[in-house]
mmCIF file with all atom_site columns, C-alpha atoms in Angstrom:
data_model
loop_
_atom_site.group_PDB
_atom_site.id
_atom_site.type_symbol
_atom_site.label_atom_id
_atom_site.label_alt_id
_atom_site.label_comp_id
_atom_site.label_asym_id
_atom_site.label_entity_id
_atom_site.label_seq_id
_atom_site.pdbx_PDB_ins_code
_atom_site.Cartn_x
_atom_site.Cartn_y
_atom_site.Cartn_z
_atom_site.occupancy
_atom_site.B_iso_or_equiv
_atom_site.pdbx_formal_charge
_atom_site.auth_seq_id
_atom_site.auth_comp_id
_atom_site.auth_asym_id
_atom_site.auth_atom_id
_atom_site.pdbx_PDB_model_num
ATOM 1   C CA . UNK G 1 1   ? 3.574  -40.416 -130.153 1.00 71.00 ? 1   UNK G CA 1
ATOM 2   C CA . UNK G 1 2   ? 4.922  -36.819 -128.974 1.00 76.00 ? 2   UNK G CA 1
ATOM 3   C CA . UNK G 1 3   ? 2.183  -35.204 -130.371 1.00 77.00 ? 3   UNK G CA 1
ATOM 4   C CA . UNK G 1 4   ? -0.406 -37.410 -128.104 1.00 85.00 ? 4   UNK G CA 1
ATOM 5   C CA . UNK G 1 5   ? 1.874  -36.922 -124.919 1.00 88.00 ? 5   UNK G CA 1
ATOM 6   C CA . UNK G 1 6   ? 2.211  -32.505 -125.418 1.00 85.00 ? 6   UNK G CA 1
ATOM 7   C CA . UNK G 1 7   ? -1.686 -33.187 -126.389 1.00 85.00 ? 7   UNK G CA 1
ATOM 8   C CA . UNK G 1 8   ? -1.980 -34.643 -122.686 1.00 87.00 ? 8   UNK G CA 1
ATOM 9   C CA . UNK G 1 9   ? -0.075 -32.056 -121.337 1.00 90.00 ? 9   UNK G CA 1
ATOM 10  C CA . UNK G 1 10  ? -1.264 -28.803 -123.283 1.00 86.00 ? 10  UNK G CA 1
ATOM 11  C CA . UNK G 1 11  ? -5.031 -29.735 -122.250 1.00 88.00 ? 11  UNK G CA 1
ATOM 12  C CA . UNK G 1 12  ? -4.390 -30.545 -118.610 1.00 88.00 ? 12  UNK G CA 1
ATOM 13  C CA . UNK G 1 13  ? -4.748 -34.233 -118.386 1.00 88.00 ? 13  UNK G CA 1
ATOM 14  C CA . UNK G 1 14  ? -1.307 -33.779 -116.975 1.00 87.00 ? 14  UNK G CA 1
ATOM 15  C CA . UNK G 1 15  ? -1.526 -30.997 -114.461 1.00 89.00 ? 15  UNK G CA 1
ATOM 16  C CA . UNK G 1 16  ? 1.565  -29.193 -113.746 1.00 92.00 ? 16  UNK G CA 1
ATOM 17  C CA . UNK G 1 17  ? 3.478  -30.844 -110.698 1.00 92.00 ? 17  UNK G CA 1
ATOM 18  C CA . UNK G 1 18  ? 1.713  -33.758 -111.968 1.00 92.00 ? 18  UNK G CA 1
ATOM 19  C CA . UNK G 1 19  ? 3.688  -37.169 -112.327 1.00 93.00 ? 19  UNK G CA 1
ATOM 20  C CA . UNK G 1 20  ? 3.764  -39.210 -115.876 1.00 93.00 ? 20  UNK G CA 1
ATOM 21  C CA . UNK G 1 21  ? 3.203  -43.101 -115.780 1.00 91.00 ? 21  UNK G CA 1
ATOM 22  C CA . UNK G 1 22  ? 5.613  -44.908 -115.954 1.00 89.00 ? 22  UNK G CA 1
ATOM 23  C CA . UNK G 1 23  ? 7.605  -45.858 -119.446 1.00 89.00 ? 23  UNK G CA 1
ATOM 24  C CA . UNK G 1 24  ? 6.279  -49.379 -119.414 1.00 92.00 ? 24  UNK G CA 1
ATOM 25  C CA . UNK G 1 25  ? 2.661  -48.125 -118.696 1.00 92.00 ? 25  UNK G CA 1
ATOM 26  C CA . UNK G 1 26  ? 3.072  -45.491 -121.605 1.00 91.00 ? 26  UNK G CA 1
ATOM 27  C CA . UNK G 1 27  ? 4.231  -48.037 -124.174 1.00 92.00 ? 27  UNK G CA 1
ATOM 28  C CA . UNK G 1 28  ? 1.264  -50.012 -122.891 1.00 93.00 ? 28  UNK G CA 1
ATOM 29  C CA . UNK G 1 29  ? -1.211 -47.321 -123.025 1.00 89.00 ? 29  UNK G CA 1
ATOM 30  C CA . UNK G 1 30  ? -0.178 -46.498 -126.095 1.00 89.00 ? 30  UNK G CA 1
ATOM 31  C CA . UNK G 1 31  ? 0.279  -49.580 -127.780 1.00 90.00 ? 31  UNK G CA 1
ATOM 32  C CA . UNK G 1 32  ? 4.269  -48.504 -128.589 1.00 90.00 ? 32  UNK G CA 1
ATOM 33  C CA . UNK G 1 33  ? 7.531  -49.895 -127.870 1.00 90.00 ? 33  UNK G CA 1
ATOM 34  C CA . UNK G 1 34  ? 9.294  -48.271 -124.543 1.00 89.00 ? 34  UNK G CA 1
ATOM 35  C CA . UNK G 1 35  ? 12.066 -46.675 -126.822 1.00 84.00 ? 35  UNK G CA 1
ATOM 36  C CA . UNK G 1 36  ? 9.449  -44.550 -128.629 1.00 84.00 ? 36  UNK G CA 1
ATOM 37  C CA . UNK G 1 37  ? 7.832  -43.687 -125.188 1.00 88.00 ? 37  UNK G CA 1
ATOM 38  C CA . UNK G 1 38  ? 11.618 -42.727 -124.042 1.00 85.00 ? 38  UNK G CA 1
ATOM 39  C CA . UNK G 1 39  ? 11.849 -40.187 -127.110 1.00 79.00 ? 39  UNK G CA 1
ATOM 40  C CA . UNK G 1 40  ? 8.819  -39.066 -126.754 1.00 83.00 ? 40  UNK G CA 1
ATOM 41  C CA . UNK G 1 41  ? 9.494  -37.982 -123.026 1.00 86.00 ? 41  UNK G CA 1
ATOM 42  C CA . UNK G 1 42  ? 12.987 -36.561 -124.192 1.00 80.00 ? 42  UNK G CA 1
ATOM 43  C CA . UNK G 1 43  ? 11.297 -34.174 -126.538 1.00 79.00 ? 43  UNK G CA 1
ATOM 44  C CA . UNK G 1 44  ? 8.967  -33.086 -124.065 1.00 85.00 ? 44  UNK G CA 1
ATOM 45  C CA . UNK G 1 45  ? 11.935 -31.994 -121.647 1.00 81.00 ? 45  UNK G CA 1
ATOM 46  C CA . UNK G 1 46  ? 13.125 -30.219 -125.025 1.00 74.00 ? 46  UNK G CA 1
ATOM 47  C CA . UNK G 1 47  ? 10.397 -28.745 -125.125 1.00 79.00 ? 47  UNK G CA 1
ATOM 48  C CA . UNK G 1 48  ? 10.500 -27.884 -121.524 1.00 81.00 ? 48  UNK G CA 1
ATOM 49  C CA . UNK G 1 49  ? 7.563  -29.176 -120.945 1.00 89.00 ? 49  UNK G CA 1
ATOM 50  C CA . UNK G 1 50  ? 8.740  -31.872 -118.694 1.00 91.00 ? 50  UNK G CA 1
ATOM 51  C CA . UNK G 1 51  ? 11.512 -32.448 -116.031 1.00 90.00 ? 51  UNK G CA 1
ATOM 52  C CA . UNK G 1 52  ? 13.000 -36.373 -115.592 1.00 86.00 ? 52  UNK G CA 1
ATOM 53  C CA . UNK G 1 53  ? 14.243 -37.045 -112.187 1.00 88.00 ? 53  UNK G CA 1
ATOM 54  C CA . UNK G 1 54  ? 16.653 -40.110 -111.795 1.00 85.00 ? 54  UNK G CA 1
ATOM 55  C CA . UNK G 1 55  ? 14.404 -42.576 -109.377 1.00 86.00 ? 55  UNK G CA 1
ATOM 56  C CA . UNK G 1 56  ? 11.410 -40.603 -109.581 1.00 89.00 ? 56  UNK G CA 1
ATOM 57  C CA . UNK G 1 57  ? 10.215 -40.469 -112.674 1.00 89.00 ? 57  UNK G CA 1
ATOM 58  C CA . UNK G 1 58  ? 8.887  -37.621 -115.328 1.00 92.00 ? 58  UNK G CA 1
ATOM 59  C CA . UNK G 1 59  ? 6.948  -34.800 -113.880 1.00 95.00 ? 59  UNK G CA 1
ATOM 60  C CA . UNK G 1 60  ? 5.168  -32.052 -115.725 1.00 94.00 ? 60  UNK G CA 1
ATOM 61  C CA . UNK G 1 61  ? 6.744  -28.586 -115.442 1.00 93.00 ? 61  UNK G CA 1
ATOM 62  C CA . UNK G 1 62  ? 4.792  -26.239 -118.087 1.00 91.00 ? 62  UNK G CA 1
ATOM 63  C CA . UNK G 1 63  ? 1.501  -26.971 -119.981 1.00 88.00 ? 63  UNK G CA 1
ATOM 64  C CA . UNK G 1 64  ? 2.840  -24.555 -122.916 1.00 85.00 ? 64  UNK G CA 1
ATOM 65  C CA . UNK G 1 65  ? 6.190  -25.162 -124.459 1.00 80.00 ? 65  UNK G CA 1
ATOM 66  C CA . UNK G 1 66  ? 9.199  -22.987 -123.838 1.00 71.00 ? 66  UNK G CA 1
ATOM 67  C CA . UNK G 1 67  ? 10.110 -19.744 -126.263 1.00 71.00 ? 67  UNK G CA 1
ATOM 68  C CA . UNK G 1 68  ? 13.422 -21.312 -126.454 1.00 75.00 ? 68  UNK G CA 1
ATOM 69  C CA . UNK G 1 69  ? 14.751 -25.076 -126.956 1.00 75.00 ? 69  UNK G CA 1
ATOM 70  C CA . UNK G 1 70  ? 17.752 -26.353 -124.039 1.00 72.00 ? 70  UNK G CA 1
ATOM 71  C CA . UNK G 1 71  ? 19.877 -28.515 -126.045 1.00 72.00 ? 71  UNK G CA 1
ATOM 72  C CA . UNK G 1 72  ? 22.558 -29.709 -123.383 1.00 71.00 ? 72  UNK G CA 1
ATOM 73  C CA . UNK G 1 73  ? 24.763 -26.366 -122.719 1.00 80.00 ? 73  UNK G CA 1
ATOM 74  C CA . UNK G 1 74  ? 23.188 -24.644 -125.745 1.00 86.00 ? 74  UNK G CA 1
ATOM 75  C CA . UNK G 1 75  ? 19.844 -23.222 -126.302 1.00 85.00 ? 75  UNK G CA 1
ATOM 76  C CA . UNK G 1 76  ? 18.233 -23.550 -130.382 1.00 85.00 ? 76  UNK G CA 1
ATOM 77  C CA . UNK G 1 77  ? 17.997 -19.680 -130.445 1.00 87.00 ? 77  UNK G CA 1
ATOM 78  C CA . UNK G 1 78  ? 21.889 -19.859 -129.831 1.00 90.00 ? 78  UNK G CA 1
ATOM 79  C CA . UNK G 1 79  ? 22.471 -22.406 -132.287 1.00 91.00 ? 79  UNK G CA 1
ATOM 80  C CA . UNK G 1 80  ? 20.949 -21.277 -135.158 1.00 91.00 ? 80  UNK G CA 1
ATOM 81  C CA . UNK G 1 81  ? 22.027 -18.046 -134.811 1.00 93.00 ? 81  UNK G CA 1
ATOM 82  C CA . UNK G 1 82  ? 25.968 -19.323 -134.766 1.00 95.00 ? 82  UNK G CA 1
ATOM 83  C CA . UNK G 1 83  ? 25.135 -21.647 -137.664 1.00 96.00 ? 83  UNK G CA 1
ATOM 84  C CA . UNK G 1 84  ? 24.913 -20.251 -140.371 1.00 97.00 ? 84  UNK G CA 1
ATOM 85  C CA . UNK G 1 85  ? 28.489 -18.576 -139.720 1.00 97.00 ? 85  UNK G CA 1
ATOM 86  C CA . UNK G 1 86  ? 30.480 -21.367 -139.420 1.00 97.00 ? 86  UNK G CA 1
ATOM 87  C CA . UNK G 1 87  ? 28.908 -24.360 -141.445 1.00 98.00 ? 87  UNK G CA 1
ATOM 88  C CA . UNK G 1 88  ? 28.259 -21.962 -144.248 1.00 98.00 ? 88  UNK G CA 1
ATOM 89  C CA . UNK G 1 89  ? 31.618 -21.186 -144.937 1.00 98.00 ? 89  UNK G CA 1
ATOM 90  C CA . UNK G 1 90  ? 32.984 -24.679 -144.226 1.00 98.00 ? 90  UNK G CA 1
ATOM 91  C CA . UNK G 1 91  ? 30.900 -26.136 -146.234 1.00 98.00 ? 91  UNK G CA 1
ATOM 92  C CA . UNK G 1 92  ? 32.580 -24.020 -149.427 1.00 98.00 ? 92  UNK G CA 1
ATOM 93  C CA . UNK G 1 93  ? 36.084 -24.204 -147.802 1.00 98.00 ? 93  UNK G CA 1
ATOM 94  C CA . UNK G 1 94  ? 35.215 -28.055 -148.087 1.00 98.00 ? 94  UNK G CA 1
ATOM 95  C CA . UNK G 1 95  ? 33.992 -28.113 -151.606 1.00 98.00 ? 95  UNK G CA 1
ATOM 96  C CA . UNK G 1 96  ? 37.679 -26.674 -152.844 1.00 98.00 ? 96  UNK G CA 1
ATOM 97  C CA . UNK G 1 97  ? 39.537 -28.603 -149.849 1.00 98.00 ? 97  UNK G CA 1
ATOM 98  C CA . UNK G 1 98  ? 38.114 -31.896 -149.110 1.00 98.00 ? 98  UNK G CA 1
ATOM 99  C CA . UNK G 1 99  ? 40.552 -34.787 -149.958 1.00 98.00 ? 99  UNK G CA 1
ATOM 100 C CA . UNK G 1 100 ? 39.013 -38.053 -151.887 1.00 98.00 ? 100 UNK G CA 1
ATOM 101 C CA . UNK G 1 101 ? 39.511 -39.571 -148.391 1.00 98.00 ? 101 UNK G CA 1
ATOM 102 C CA . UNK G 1 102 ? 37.341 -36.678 -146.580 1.00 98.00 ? 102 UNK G CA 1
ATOM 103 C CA . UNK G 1 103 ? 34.734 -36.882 -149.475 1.00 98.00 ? 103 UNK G CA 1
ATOM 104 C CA . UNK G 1 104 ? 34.131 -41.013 -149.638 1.00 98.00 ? 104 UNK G CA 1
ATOM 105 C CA . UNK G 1 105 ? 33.875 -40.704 -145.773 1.00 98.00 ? 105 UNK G CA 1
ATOM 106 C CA . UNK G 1 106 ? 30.876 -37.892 -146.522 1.00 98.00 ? 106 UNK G CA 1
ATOM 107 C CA . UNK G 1 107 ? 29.155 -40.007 -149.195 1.00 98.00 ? 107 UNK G CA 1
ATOM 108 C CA . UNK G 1 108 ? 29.456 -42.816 -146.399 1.00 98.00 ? 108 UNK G CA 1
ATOM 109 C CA . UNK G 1 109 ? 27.815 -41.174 -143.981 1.00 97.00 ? 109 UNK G CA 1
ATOM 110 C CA . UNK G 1 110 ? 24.713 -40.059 -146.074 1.00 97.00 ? 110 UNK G CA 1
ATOM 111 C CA . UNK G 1 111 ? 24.222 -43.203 -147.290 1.00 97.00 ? 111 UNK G CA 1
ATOM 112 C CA . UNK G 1 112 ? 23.923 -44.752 -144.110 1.00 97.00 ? 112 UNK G CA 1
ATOM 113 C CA . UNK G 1 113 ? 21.950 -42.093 -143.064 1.00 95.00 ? 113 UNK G CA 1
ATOM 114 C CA . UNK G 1 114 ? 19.312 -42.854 -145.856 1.00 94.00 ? 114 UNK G CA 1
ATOM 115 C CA . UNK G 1 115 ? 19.317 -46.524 -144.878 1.00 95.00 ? 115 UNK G CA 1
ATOM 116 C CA . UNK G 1 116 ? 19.024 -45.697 -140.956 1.00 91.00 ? 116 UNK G CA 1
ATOM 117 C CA . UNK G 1 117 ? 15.647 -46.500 -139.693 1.00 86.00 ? 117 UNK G CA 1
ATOM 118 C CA . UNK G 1 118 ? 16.880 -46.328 -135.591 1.00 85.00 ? 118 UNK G CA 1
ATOM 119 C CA . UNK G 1 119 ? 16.458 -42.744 -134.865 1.00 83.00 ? 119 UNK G CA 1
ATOM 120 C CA . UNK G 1 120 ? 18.921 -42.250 -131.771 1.00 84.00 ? 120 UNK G CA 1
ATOM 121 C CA . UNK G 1 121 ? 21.538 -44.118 -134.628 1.00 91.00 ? 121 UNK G CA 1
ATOM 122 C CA . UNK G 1 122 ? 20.496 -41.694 -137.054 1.00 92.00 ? 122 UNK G CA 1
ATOM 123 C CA . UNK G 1 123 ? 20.718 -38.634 -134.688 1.00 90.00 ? 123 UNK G CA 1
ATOM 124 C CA . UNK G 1 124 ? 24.675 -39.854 -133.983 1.00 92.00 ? 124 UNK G CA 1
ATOM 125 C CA . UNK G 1 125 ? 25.460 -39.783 -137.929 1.00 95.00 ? 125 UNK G CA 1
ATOM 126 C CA . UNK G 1 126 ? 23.987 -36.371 -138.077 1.00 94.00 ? 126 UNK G CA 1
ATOM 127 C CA . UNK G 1 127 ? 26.508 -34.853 -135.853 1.00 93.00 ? 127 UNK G CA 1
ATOM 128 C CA . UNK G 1 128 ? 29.195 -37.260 -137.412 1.00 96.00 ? 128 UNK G CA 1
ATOM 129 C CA . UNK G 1 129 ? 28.360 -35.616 -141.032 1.00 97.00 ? 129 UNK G CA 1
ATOM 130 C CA . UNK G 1 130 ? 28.402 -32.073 -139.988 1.00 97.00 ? 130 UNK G CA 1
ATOM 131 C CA . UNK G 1 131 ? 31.657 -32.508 -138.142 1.00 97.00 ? 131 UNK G CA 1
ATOM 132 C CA . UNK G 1 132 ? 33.252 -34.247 -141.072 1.00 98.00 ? 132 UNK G CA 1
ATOM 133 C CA . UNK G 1 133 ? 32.188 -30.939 -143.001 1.00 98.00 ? 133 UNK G CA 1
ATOM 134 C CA . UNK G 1 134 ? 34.119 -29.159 -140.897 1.00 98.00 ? 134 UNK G CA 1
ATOM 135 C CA . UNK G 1 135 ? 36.897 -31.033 -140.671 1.00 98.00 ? 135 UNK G CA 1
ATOM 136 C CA . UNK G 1 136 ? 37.076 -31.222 -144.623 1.00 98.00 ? 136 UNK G CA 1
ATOM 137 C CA . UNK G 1 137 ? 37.297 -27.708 -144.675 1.00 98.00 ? 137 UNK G CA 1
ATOM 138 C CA . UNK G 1 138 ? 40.529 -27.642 -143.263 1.00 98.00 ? 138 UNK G CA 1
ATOM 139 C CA . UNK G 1 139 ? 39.472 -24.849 -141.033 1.00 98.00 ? 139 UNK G CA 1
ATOM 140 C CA . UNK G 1 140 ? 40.835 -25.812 -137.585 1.00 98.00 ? 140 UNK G CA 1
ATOM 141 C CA . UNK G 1 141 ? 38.521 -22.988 -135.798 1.00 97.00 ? 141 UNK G CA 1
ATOM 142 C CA . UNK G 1 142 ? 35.426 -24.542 -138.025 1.00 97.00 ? 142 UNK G CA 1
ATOM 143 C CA . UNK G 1 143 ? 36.270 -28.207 -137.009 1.00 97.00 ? 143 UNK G CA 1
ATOM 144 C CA . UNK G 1 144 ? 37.268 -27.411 -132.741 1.00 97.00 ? 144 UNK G CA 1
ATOM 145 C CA . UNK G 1 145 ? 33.622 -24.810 -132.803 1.00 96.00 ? 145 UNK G CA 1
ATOM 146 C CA . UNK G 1 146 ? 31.254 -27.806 -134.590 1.00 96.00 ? 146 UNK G CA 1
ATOM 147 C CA . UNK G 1 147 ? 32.959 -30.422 -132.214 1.00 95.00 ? 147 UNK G CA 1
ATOM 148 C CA . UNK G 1 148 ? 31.919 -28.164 -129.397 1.00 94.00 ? 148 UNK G CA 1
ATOM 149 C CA . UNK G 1 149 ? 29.150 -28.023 -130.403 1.00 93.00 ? 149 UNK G CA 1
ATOM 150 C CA . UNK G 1 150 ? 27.978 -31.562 -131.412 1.00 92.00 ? 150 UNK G CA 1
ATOM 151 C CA . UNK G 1 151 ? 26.414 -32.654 -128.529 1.00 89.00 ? 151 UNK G CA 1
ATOM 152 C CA . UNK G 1 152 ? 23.952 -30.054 -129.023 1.00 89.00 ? 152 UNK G CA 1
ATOM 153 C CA . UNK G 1 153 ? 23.422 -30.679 -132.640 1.00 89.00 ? 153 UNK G CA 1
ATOM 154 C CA . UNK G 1 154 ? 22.462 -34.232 -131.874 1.00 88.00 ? 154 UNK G CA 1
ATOM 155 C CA . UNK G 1 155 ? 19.882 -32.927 -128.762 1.00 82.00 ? 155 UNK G CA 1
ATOM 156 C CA . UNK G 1 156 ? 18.582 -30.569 -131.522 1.00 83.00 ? 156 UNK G CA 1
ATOM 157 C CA . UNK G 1 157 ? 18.393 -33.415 -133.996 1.00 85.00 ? 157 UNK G CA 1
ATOM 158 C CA . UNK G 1 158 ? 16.569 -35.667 -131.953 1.00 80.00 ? 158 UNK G CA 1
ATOM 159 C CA . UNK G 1 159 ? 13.983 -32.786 -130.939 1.00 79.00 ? 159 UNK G CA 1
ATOM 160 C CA . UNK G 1 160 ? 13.310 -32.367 -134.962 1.00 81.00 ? 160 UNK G CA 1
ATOM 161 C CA . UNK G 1 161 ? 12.678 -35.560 -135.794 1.00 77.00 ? 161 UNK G CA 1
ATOM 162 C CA . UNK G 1 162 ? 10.213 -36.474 -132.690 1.00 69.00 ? 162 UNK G CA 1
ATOM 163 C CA . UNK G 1 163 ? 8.575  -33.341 -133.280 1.00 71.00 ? 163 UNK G CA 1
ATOM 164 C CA . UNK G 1 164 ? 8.977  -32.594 -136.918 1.00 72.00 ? 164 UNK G CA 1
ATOM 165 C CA . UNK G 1 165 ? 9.400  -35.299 -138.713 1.00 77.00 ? 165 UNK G CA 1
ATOM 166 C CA . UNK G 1 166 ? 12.325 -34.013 -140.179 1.00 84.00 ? 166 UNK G CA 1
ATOM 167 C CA . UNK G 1 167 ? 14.547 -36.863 -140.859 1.00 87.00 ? 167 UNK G CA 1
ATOM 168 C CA . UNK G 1 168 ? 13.950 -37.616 -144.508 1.00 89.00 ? 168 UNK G CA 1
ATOM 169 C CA . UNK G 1 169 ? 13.776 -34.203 -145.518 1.00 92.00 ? 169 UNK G CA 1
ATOM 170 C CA . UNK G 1 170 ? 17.384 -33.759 -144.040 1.00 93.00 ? 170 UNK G CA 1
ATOM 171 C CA . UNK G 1 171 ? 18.483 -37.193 -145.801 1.00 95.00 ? 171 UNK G CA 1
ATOM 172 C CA . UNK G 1 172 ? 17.590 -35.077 -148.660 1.00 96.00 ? 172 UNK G CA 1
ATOM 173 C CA . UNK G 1 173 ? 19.084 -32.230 -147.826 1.00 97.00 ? 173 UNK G CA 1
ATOM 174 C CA . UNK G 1 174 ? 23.042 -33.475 -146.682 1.00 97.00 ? 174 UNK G CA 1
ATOM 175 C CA . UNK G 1 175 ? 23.184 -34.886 -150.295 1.00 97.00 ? 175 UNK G CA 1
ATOM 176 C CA . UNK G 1 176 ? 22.567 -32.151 -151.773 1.00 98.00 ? 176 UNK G CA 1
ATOM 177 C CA . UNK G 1 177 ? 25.330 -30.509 -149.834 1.00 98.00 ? 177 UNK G CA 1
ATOM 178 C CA . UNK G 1 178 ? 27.662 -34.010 -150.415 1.00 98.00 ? 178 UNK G CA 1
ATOM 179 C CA . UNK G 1 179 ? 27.133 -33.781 -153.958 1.00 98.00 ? 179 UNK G CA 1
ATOM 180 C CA . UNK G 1 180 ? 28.308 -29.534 -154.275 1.00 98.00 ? 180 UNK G CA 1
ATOM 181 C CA . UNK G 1 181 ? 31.389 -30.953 -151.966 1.00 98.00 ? 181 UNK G CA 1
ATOM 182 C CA . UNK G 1 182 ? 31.689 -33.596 -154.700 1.00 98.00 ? 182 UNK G CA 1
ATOM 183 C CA . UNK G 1 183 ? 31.536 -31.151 -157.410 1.00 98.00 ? 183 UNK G CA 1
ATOM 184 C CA . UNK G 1 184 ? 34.101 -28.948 -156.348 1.00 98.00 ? 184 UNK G CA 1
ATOM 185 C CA . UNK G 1 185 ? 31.432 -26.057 -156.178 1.00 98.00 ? 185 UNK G CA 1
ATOM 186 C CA . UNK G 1 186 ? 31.707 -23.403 -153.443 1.00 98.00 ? 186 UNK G CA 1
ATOM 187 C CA . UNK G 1 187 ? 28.757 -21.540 -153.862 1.00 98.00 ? 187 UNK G CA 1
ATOM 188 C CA . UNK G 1 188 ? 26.815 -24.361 -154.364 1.00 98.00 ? 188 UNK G CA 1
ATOM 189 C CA . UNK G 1 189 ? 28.051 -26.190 -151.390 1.00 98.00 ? 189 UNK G CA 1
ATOM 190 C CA . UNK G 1 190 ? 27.377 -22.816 -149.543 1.00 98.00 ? 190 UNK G CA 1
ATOM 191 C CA . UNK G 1 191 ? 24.184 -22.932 -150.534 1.00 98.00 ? 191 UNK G CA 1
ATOM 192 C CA . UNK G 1 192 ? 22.814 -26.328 -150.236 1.00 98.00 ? 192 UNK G CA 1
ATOM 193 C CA . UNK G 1 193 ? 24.194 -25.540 -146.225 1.00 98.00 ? 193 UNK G CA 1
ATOM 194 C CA . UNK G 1 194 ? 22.037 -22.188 -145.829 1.00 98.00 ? 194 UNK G CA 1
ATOM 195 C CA . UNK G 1 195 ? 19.142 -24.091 -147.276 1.00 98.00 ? 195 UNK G CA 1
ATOM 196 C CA . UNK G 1 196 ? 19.841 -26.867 -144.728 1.00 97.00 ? 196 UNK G CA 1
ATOM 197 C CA . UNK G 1 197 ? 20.204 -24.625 -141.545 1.00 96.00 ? 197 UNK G CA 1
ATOM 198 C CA . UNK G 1 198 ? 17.125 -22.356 -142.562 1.00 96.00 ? 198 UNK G CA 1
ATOM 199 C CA . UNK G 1 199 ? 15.063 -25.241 -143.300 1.00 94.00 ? 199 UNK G CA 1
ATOM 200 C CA . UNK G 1 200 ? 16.168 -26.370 -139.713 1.00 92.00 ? 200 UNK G CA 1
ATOM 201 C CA . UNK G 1 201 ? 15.170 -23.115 -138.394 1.00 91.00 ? 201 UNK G CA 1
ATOM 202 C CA . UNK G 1 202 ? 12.029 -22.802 -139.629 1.00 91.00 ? 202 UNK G CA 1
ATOM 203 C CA . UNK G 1 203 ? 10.995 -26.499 -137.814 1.00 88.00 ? 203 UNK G CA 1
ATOM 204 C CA . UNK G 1 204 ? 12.492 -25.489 -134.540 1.00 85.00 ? 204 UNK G CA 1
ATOM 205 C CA . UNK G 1 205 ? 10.403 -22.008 -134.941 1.00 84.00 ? 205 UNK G CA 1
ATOM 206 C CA . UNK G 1 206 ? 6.771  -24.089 -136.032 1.00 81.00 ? 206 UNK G CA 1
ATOM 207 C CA . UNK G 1 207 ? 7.364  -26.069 -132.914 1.00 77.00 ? 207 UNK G CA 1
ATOM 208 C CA . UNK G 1 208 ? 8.170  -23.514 -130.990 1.00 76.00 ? 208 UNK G CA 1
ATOM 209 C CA . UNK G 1 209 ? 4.653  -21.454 -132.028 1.00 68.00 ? 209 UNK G CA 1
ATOM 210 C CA . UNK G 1 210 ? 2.521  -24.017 -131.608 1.00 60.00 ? 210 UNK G CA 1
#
């Protein structure tokens, strides 16, 4: 559904300064449900490709997408490079830390994940497993700088999985990182999270080349 709205856009069906329909005439257009419109159009302001006033409506801003995602008070660039330097480490801090409390509430969360088919519920687990990384690290720096950033992790998730498609692949990915936690394996753990975050990388930077 993105990928026939940036189509729109990217080959000037949309002009820049030009308005969107309306949600309702989207969905209708495109034989979708409004929610999927109303992701859709969020990824497109990720994108930067669109601007959503309150009253107004949607209005095309840029026919090409941005060099650099917004996501809330944090830009993708930003994010992934802070990453890697704080949910690496956590996540082998967690593997020799975590308490069987801290680990069942992990294992909780990807299973849910798995078994999630509404995306903006799925997005909101996301941030919830990557905080309860860093809380199980123990780390109190690790746990305040992922809460801080969470909202920004979830605008990031969101963009992925519109745009990429990433959301099974990730489903993959967290259990491999639950089950080094589980295991009591550091490197592993550390490992599984560098795999995660690069793999992450690598999405944002296909969507961002496109």
């Amino acid at each position: 559904m993105f990928s026939a709205i940036r189509r729109d856009i990217e080959d000037g069906t949309v002009e820049v300064g030009g308005k969107l329909s309306s949600e309702a005439t989207l969905a209708a257009e495109y034989g979708v449900s409004r929610s999927v419109i109303r992701e859709a159009l969020r990824s497109c302001t990720a994108l930067g490709l669109t601007v959503t006033k309150t009253g107004k409506g949607t209005f095309v801003v840029a026919d090409r997408v941005a060099n650099d995602l917004i996501l809330g008070q944090y830009s993708a660039r930003d994010l992934n490079e802070a990453r890697p330097h704080i949910e690496v480490p956590a996540a082998g801090l967690a593997a020799e830390r975590r308490s069987p409390e801290e680990l069942e509430h992990l294992k909780e969360i990807v299973n849910s994940m798995a078994a999630e088919a509404d995306p903006e519920t799925w997005v909101s687990l996301d941030a919830s497993f990557h905080s309860a990384i860093a809380r199980a690290s123990g780390n109190k720096v690790f746990e305040s700088v992922v809460a801080d950033i969470r909202e920004a992790l979830a605008h990031q998730s969101e963009t992925l999985n519109m745009v990429a498609d990433r959301q099974h692949v990730s489903d993959d990915e967290h259990l491999r990182i639950v089950e080094a936690i589980e295991a009591g394996d550091a490197p592993a753990a550390e490992a599984a999270m560098a795999d995660h975050l690069s793999a992450v990388s690598v999405a944002l930077d296909t969507i961002l080349s496109k």
